[in-house]
Amino acid sequence: MLRRKIYDRLVEWKNKSHGSTALLIDGARRVGKSYIVGLFAREEYKSSIIIDFGNAPRDILDMFENDSSDLDLFFAKLGAFYSTRLYERETLIVFDEVQQFPRARQLIKYLVADGRYDYIETGSLIRLKKNTQDIIIPSEEEHIELFPLDFEEFLWAMGDEATMPLIKKCFEERKPLGQALHRKVMNDFRQYVLVGGMPQSVLQYIDGKNFEASDSAKRSILRLYREDVSKFAPGYEEKVYAVFDGIPAQLSRKEKKYKLSSLGKKARFRTYEDSFIWLNEAMIVNTCFNCTDPNVGLALSADYTTQKCYMADTGLLVTHTFMDRDFTANELYKAILFDKLDINEGMIMENAVAQMLRANGHKLYFYSRNDSENRENHMEIDFLIADGKKICPIEVKSGNYRSHSSLDKFRKKFSHQIGTPYILYSGDVMMRDEILHLPLYMTQLL
């Protein structure tokens, strides 16, 4: 059983809502939505019914279409069909994969108003226009997102509940962990980067620390994503495939902005915009936008035509990069484990940072300025995060990096706006050049 932080948020919702709202859990396919909701239902309620709209029988769909105006009859039929007794205020009804049947989502308004039972909806692609165009979105929904396991959850899966509290203490006090402990945690972090946070992959790995079994699970997930594209992106699926397949090559570049010219000489953003949106809404990628003027805020000056596309799970990126070869040909596993990365180090570790920042609630932004006439004005800042009214620039570096010229120029240009500048790298905690250096595994604490 995988312990997930979202479970505590579900309990909090139940205790605060008392049936006044439904909870909508959004997340990529295979990220563990159904599992955690099923566990929550068994542990926290007297009875529950889980309706999987990805495979719901016609009788159930007919009930939603024809019997929902009479809720007494509706609940009587629902309980009879699933052979489950419904208890007022002690039963949870789950609409799993609700995006497949928008009519059920629209009904939430009336079910919540009825007040007899609690409701959770789970889904992916639930924000796409095609899944909401014919319904009124219920205002009674609370919305949370489920991401792949973060590093702390991965450590829990490995049976380690002692390390992260110490990491948090060192982060708060700005103190190094020390050589021996830092080396151990970095070794665990490298395993996390390779395995990723998709539950199937983690479960396969912890059963004997088998990277090949983990890789096989990730390949199945990537194939499922491709099947979803063919089903849910009709008319532009080839463009989605092209963008998705190009992600590893784009991230391996020194400047990781997605270059549409790689998809064709005449490729334009307007013709591929729906493809980027689809991948982002499916939560398969984490999109990072260029913030052109941090003086006026991150979202306000975002250039949505200039973006970086990170995989939502770094373990999936590792497998996606070598999807055309079998596991034994994937030299990334050995390179990452033995800290021998070179050209791919920036791609893998920067993707891991994006994943952890996004899971911690940050929208992703970067800063890029090109000046062909004066190279001194050229700057590339990997990430920008807000800290109150201040902007914190983040650079992701290798352990033996030599300079941080872009960060220095950025701090000078936006000195009045700068909060704490960070360098995330494979070394231990230290303050140097008025920049806080943090080990990569502390990203999730920012």
Coordinates of C-alpha atoms in Angstrom, one line a residue:
M1 CA 0.0 0.0 0.0
L2 CA 1.4 3.4 -1.0
R3 CA 0.9 6.2 1.5
R4 CA -0.1 9.4 -0.2
K5 CA -0.3 12.9 1.2
I6 CA -3.6 13.6 -0.6
Y7 CA -5.3 11.2 1.8
D8 CA -5.1 13.8 4.6
R9 CA -6.7 16.4 2.3
L10 CA -9.6 14.0 1.6
V11 CA -10.2 13.6 5.4
E12 CA -10.0 17.4 5.8
W13 CA -12.5 17.9 3.1
K14 CA -14.9 15.3 4.6
N15 CA -14.7 16.9 8.0
K16 CA -15.1 20.5 6.8
S17 CA -17.6 20.0 4.0
H18 CA -20.2 17.8 5.8
G19 CA -21.7 17.1 2.4
S20 CA -22.0 20.8 1.3
T21 CA -19.6 20.3 -1.6
A22 CA -18.4 17.5 -3.9
L23 CA -14.7 16.9 -4.4
L24 CA -13.2 16.7 -7.9
I25 CA -9.8 15.1 -8.1
D26 CA -8.0 15.8 -11.4
G27 CA -4.8 13.9 -12.5
A28 CA -3.1 12.1 -15.3
R29 CA -4.1 8.6 -16.1
R30 CA -2.5 5.9 -13.8
V31 CA -1.5 8.5 -11.2
G32 CA -3.4 6.7 -8.5
K33 CA -6.8 8.6 -8.3
S34 CA -9.0 5.5 -8.2
Y35 CA -6.7 3.7 -5.7
I36 CA -6.6 6.5 -3.2
V37 CA -10.3 7.3 -3.4
G38 CA -11.1 3.5 -3.0
L39 CA -8.9 3.4 0.1
F40 CA -10.5 6.5 1.5
A41 CA -14.0 5.1 0.8
R42 CA -13.3 1.9 2.7
E43 CA -11.5 3.5 5.6
E44 CA -13.7 6.6 6.2
Y45 CA -17.3 5.5 5.3
K46 CA -19.8 2.9 6.4
S47 CA -20.5 2.1 2.7
S48 CA -19.5 3.3 -0.7
I49 CA -20.3 2.9 -4.4
I50 CA -17.7 3.5 -7.1
I51 CA -19.1 4.1 -10.6
D52 CA -16.4 3.7 -13.3
F53 CA -17.7 5.7 -16.2
G54 CA -14.9 4.4 -18.4
N55 CA -16.7 1.0 -18.2
A56 CA -20.2 1.8 -16.8
P57 CA -23.0 -0.6 -17.9
R58 CA -25.8 0.9 -20.0
D59 CA -28.3 0.4 -17.2
I60 CA -26.3 2.9 -15.0
L61 CA -26.1 5.5 -17.8
D62 CA -29.8 5.2 -18.4
M63 CA -30.4 5.9 -14.7
F64 CA -28.5 9.1 -15.0
E65 CA -30.4 10.1 -18.1
N66 CA -33.9 9.1 -17.1
D67 CA -34.2 8.7 -13.3
S68 CA -32.2 11.6 -11.9
S69 CA -35.3 13.8 -11.6
D70 CA -36.6 11.5 -8.8
L71 CA -33.7 11.1 -6.4
D72 CA -35.5 8.6 -4.2
L73 CA -35.9 6.3 -7.1
F74 CA -32.4 7.0 -8.4
F75 CA -30.8 6.1 -5.1
A76 CA -33.0 3.0 -4.7
K77 CA -31.9 1.7 -8.1
L78 CA -28.3 2.6 -7.5
G79 CA -28.1 0.7 -4.2
A80 CA -29.9 -2.3 -5.8
F81 CA -27.6 -2.4 -8.8
Y82 CA -24.4 -2.4 -6.7
S83 CA -26.0 -4.5 -3.9
T84 CA -25.0 -1.8 -1.4
R85 CA -27.0 -0.2 1.4
L86 CA -26.8 3.6 1.4
Y87 CA -26.5 5.3 4.8
E88 CA -27.4 8.9 5.1
R89 CA -24.3 11.0 5.8
E90 CA -22.2 7.8 6.0
T91 CA -22.0 6.7 2.3
L92 CA -19.6 8.0 -0.3
I93 CA -20.5 7.8 -4.0
V94 CA -17.6 8.1 -6.4
F95 CA -17.9 9.1 -10.1
D96 CA -14.7 7.6 -11.5
E97 CA -13.4 8.9 -14.9
V98 CA -16.3 11.4 -14.8
Q99 CA -15.0 13.1 -18.0
Q100 CA -16.4 10.1 -19.9
F101 CA -19.9 11.0 -18.9
P102 CA -20.4 14.8 -18.4
R103 CA -24.0 14.3 -17.6
A104 CA -23.0 12.8 -14.2
R105 CA -20.9 15.8 -13.4
Q106 CA -23.7 18.2 -14.1
L107 CA -26.0 16.2 -11.7
I108 CA -23.6 17.0 -8.9
K109 CA -25.4 20.3 -8.2
Y110 CA -28.6 18.5 -7.3
L111 CA -27.0 15.6 -5.5
V112 CA -25.1 17.9 -3.2
A113 CA -28.3 20.0 -2.6
D114 CA -30.1 16.8 -1.7
G115 CA -27.5 16.3 1.1
R116 CA -27.9 12.6 1.8
Y117 CA -24.4 11.4 0.8
D118 CA -20.9 12.5 0.0
Y119 CA -19.5 12.7 -3.6
I120 CA -16.1 12.5 -5.1
E121 CA -15.4 12.8 -8.8
T122 CA -12.1 11.7 -10.4
G123 CA -11.0 12.3 -13.9
S124 CA -8.4 13.4 -16.5
L125 CA -8.9 15.8 -19.3
I126 CA -11.9 17.2 -17.3
R127 CA -11.2 20.8 -18.3
L128 CA -11.1 20.2 -22.1
K129 CA -13.9 22.1 -23.9
K130 CA -15.3 18.9 -25.4
N131 CA -15.9 17.5 -21.9
T132 CA -17.7 20.6 -20.6
Q133 CA -19.3 22.3 -23.6
D134 CA -22.8 20.8 -23.0
I135 CA -23.0 21.1 -19.2
I136 CA -23.1 23.7 -16.5
I137 CA -20.0 23.3 -14.3
P138 CA -21.3 22.8 -10.8
S139 CA -20.2 25.6 -8.4
E140 CA -20.5 23.0 -5.6
E141 CA -17.2 21.4 -6.7
E142 CA -14.0 21.7 -4.8
H143 CA -11.0 20.9 -7.0
I144 CA -7.7 19.4 -6.2
E145 CA -5.0 17.8 -8.3
L146 CA -3.2 14.6 -7.8
F147 CA 0.4 14.4 -9.0
P148 CA 2.9 11.5 -9.2
L149 CA 4.5 10.5 -5.9
D150 CA 6.9 13.2 -4.6
F151 CA 10.3 12.4 -3.2
E152 CA 9.0 12.1 0.4
E153 CA 6.2 9.7 -0.7
F154 CA 8.8 7.7 -2.6
L155 CA 10.9 7.4 0.6
W156 CA 7.8 6.3 2.5
A157 CA 7.3 3.6 -0.1
M158 CA 10.9 2.5 0.5
G159 CA 10.2 2.2 4.2
D160 CA 12.0 5.4 5.2
E161 CA 10.0 7.9 7.3
A162 CA 13.0 9.3 9.2
T163 CA 15.0 11.1 6.5
M164 CA 12.7 13.8 5.2
P165 CA 12.1 15.4 8.7
L166 CA 15.8 15.8 9.0
I167 CA 16.0 17.2 5.5
K168 CA 13.3 19.7 6.4
K169 CA 15.2 20.7 9.5
C170 CA 18.4 21.3 7.6
F171 CA 16.5 23.3 5.0
E172 CA 14.8 25.5 7.6
E173 CA 18.1 26.1 9.4
R174 CA 20.2 26.4 6.2
K175 CA 22.6 23.8 7.5
P176 CA 24.3 21.1 5.4
L177 CA 23.4 17.5 6.0
G178 CA 27.0 16.3 6.1
Q179 CA 28.9 14.3 3.5
A180 CA 27.7 10.8 4.5
L181 CA 24.0 11.6 4.8
H182 CA 23.9 13.8 1.8
R183 CA 25.5 11.0 -0.3
K184 CA 22.9 8.6 0.9
V185 CA 20.0 10.9 0.2
M186 CA 21.3 11.7 -3.3
N187 CA 21.5 8.0 -4.0
D188 CA 17.9 7.7 -3.0
F189 CA 17.0 10.7 -5.1
R190 CA 18.7 9.2 -8.2
Q191 CA 16.6 6.1 -7.7
Y192 CA 13.5 8.3 -7.5
V193 CA 14.4 10.1 -10.7
L194 CA 14.8 6.9 -12.6
V195 CA 11.7 5.1 -11.2
G196 CA 9.5 8.3 -11.1
G197 CA 6.4 8.7 -9.1
M198 CA 3.8 6.7 -11.0
P199 CA 2.4 4.2 -8.5
Q200 CA 2.7 1.2 -10.9
S201 CA 6.3 1.9 -11.5
V202 CA 7.1 2.5 -7.8
L203 CA 5.4 -0.8 -6.8
Q204 CA 7.3 -2.7 -9.4
Y205 CA 10.6 -1.2 -8.2
I206 CA 10.3 -1.6 -4.5
D207 CA 9.6 -5.4 -5.0
G208 CA 13.3 -6.2 -5.2
K209 CA 14.5 -2.9 -6.5
N210 CA 14.0 -4.0 -10.0
F211 CA 14.6 -1.2 -12.5
E212 CA 13.6 -3.4 -15.5
A213 CA 10.2 -4.2 -14.0
S214 CA 9.7 -0.5 -13.3
D215 CA 10.7 0.4 -16.9
S216 CA 8.1 -2.1 -18.2
A217 CA 5.4 -0.5 -16.1
K218 CA 6.3 2.9 -17.5
R219 CA 6.2 1.6 -21.0
S220 CA 2.7 0.4 -20.5
I221 CA 1.7 3.8 -19.2
L222 CA 3.2 5.6 -22.2
R223 CA 1.4 3.3 -24.5
L224 CA -1.8 4.1 -22.7
Y225 CA -1.2 7.8 -23.2
R226 CA -0.8 7.3 -26.9
E227 CA -4.0 5.3 -27.0
D228 CA -5.7 8.2 -25.2
V229 CA -4.5 10.6 -27.8
S230 CA -6.1 8.6 -30.6
K231 CA -9.4 8.4 -28.6
F232 CA -9.6 11.9 -27.2
A233 CA -7.8 14.2 -29.6
P234 CA -9.7 13.4 -32.8
G235 CA -8.7 15.5 -35.8
Y236 CA -5.3 16.6 -34.5
E237 CA -3.9 13.5 -32.9
E238 CA -0.9 13.4 -35.3
K239 CA 0.1 16.9 -34.1
V240 CA -0.2 15.7 -30.4
Y241 CA 2.0 12.7 -31.2
A242 CA 4.6 15.0 -32.9
V243 CA 4.8 17.4 -29.9
F244 CA 4.8 14.5 -27.4
D245 CA 7.5 12.5 -29.2
G246 CA 9.7 15.6 -29.6
I247 CA 9.9 16.4 -25.8
P248 CA 13.1 14.5 -25.1
A249 CA 15.0 16.1 -28.0
Q250 CA 13.7 19.6 -27.0
L251 CA 14.8 19.1 -23.4
S252 CA 18.2 17.9 -24.4
R253 CA 19.0 21.2 -26.0
K254 CA 21.0 23.9 -24.1
E255 CA 18.0 26.2 -24.4
K256 CA 15.0 24.0 -23.7
K257 CA 12.3 26.1 -25.2
Y258 CA 10.1 24.1 -27.5
K259 CA 11.3 24.9 -31.1
L260 CA 8.3 24.4 -33.4
S261 CA 10.7 24.4 -36.4
S262 CA 11.7 20.9 -35.3
L263 CA 8.2 19.8 -36.3
G264 CA 8.4 21.3 -39.8
K265 CA 9.7 24.4 -41.5
K266 CA 6.2 25.9 -41.7
A267 CA 5.1 24.9 -38.2
R268 CA 3.4 27.7 -36.4
F269 CA 2.2 27.9 -32.8
R270 CA -1.5 28.6 -33.8
T271 CA -1.6 25.2 -35.7
Y272 CA -0.1 23.3 -32.8
E273 CA -1.7 25.2 -29.9
D274 CA -4.4 22.6 -29.3
S275 CA -1.8 19.9 -29.1
F276 CA 0.1 21.7 -26.3
I277 CA -3.2 22.4 -24.5
W278 CA -4.3 18.8 -24.8
L279 CA -1.0 17.4 -23.3
N280 CA -1.2 20.0 -20.5
E281 CA -4.8 19.3 -19.7
A282 CA -4.2 15.6 -19.6
M283 CA -1.4 16.4 -17.1
I284 CA 1.0 14.4 -19.1
V285 CA 3.3 17.4 -19.3
N286 CA 4.1 20.4 -17.1
T287 CA 4.2 23.5 -19.2
C288 CA 6.6 26.3 -18.3
F289 CA 5.9 29.7 -19.8
N290 CA 8.3 32.6 -20.5
C291 CA 7.8 35.5 -18.1
T292 CA 8.9 38.5 -20.2
D293 CA 8.8 41.1 -17.4
P294 CA 9.0 39.9 -13.8
N295 CA 8.4 43.5 -12.7
V296 CA 4.7 43.1 -13.3
G297 CA 4.3 39.6 -12.0
L298 CA 4.7 36.2 -13.5
A299 CA 1.3 35.4 -14.9
L300 CA 0.6 39.0 -16.1
S301 CA 3.7 39.0 -18.4
A302 CA 3.6 35.3 -19.5
D303 CA 4.3 34.7 -23.2
Y304 CA 2.2 31.6 -23.9
T305 CA 3.7 31.1 -27.3
T306 CA 7.2 30.6 -25.8
Q307 CA 7.2 27.6 -23.5
K308 CA 9.1 24.6 -22.3
C309 CA 7.4 21.2 -22.1
Y310 CA 8.6 19.0 -19.2
M311 CA 7.2 15.5 -18.7
A312 CA 4.9 15.4 -15.6
D313 CA 6.9 12.4 -14.4
T314 CA 10.6 12.3 -14.7
G315 CA 10.7 8.5 -14.6
L316 CA 8.4 8.5 -17.7
L317 CA 10.8 10.9 -19.4
V318 CA 13.7 8.5 -18.8
T319 CA 11.7 5.7 -20.5
H320 CA 10.2 7.9 -23.2
T321 CA 13.7 8.9 -24.2
F322 CA 14.6 5.3 -25.0
M323 CA 11.1 4.1 -26.0
D324 CA 12.4 2.8 -29.3
R325 CA 14.9 0.5 -27.6
D326 CA 14.6 -2.2 -24.9
F327 CA 15.5 -1.6 -21.3
T328 CA 19.1 -3.0 -21.6
A329 CA 19.9 -0.3 -24.1
N330 CA 18.9 2.5 -21.8
E331 CA 22.3 3.8 -20.6
L332 CA 20.6 6.6 -18.6
Y333 CA 19.9 4.2 -15.7
K334 CA 23.6 3.4 -15.2
A335 CA 24.7 7.0 -15.8
I336 CA 22.3 8.5 -13.3
L337 CA 22.9 5.8 -10.6
F338 CA 26.7 6.3 -10.8
D339 CA 26.5 10.1 -11.2
K340 CA 28.1 9.9 -14.7
L341 CA 25.7 12.1 -16.6
D342 CA 26.9 14.6 -19.1
I343 CA 24.7 15.9 -21.9
N344 CA 21.5 14.6 -20.5
E345 CA 22.1 15.8 -16.9
G346 CA 20.4 19.1 -17.4
M347 CA 17.4 17.5 -19.1
I348 CA 16.7 14.9 -16.4
M349 CA 17.4 17.0 -13.3
E350 CA 15.7 20.1 -14.7
N351 CA 12.6 18.0 -15.4
A352 CA 12.7 16.6 -11.9
V353 CA 12.8 20.2 -10.5
A354 CA 9.8 21.2 -12.7
Q355 CA 7.9 18.1 -11.4
M356 CA 8.6 18.9 -7.8
L357 CA 7.8 22.6 -8.1
R358 CA 4.5 21.9 -9.8
A359 CA 3.5 19.3 -7.2
N360 CA 4.3 21.9 -4.5
G361 CA 1.7 24.2 -6.0
H362 CA 3.8 26.5 -8.2
K363 CA 2.8 27.4 -11.7
L364 CA 5.9 27.1 -13.9
Y365 CA 7.7 30.2 -15.4
F366 CA 11.1 30.9 -16.7
Y367 CA 12.9 34.0 -18.0
S368 CA 14.6 34.2 -21.4
R369 CA 16.1 37.2 -23.0
N370 CA 18.1 37.2 -26.3
D371 CA 20.0 40.1 -27.5
S372 CA 21.9 39.3 -30.7
E373 CA 23.6 42.7 -30.7
N374 CA 24.9 42.6 -27.2
R375 CA 25.7 39.2 -25.7
E376 CA 25.9 40.7 -22.3
N377 CA 22.2 41.2 -22.2
H378 CA 21.5 37.5 -22.9
M379 CA 19.9 35.6 -19.9
E380 CA 18.4 32.3 -19.3
I381 CA 16.8 31.6 -15.9
D382 CA 15.4 28.1 -15.5
F383 CA 12.6 28.8 -13.2
L384 CA 10.9 31.8 -11.4
I385 CA 8.7 31.3 -8.4
A386 CA 6.8 33.9 -6.4
D387 CA 7.5 34.4 -2.7
G388 CA 5.0 37.0 -1.5
K389 CA 5.7 40.1 -3.6
K390 CA 9.2 39.0 -4.4
I391 CA 10.4 36.8 -7.3
C392 CA 12.9 34.0 -6.6
P393 CA 15.1 32.9 -9.6
I394 CA 16.2 29.3 -9.7
E395 CA 19.0 27.8 -11.7
V396 CA 19.6 24.1 -12.0
K397 CA 23.3 23.2 -12.1
S398 CA 25.5 20.2 -12.3
G399 CA 27.7 19.5 -9.2
N400 CA 30.9 20.9 -10.7
Y401 CA 29.4 24.0 -12.4
R402 CA 31.8 27.0 -12.8
S403 CA 29.6 30.1 -13.1
H404 CA 26.2 31.5 -12.8
S405 CA 26.4 34.6 -15.1
S406 CA 22.7 34.6 -16.1
L407 CA 21.7 34.6 -12.4
D408 CA 24.1 37.4 -11.7
K409 CA 22.7 39.5 -14.5
F410 CA 19.1 38.8 -13.6
R411 CA 19.7 39.8 -9.9
K412 CA 21.3 43.0 -11.1
K413 CA 18.5 43.9 -13.6
F414 CA 15.6 43.1 -11.2
S415 CA 17.4 43.8 -7.9
H416 CA 14.4 45.5 -6.3
Q417 CA 12.1 42.6 -7.1
I418 CA 14.4 39.7 -6.1
G419 CA 13.7 37.4 -3.2
T420 CA 16.1 34.5 -2.3
P421 CA 18.0 33.4 -5.4
Y422 CA 18.6 29.6 -5.5
I423 CA 20.9 27.2 -7.2
L424 CA 19.7 23.6 -7.2
Y425 CA 22.6 21.1 -7.7
S426 CA 24.0 17.8 -6.5
G427 CA 26.0 19.3 -3.7
D428 CA 25.0 20.0 0.0
V429 CA 23.4 23.1 1.5
M430 CA 25.6 26.2 1.4
M431 CA 25.5 30.0 0.9
R432 CA 27.9 31.3 -1.7
D433 CA 27.9 34.6 -3.6
E434 CA 24.7 35.6 -1.7
I435 CA 23.0 32.7 -3.5
L436 CA 21.4 29.8 -1.5
H437 CA 22.7 26.5 -2.9
L438 CA 20.4 23.6 -2.2
P439 CA 20.6 19.9 -3.0
L440 CA 18.1 18.9 -5.7
Y441 CA 16.1 16.8 -3.3
M442 CA 15.2 20.0 -1.3
T443 CA 13.2 21.4 -4.3
Q444 CA 9.9 20.2 -2.9
L445 CA 10.4 22.4 0.1
L446 CA 10.4 25.6 -1.9

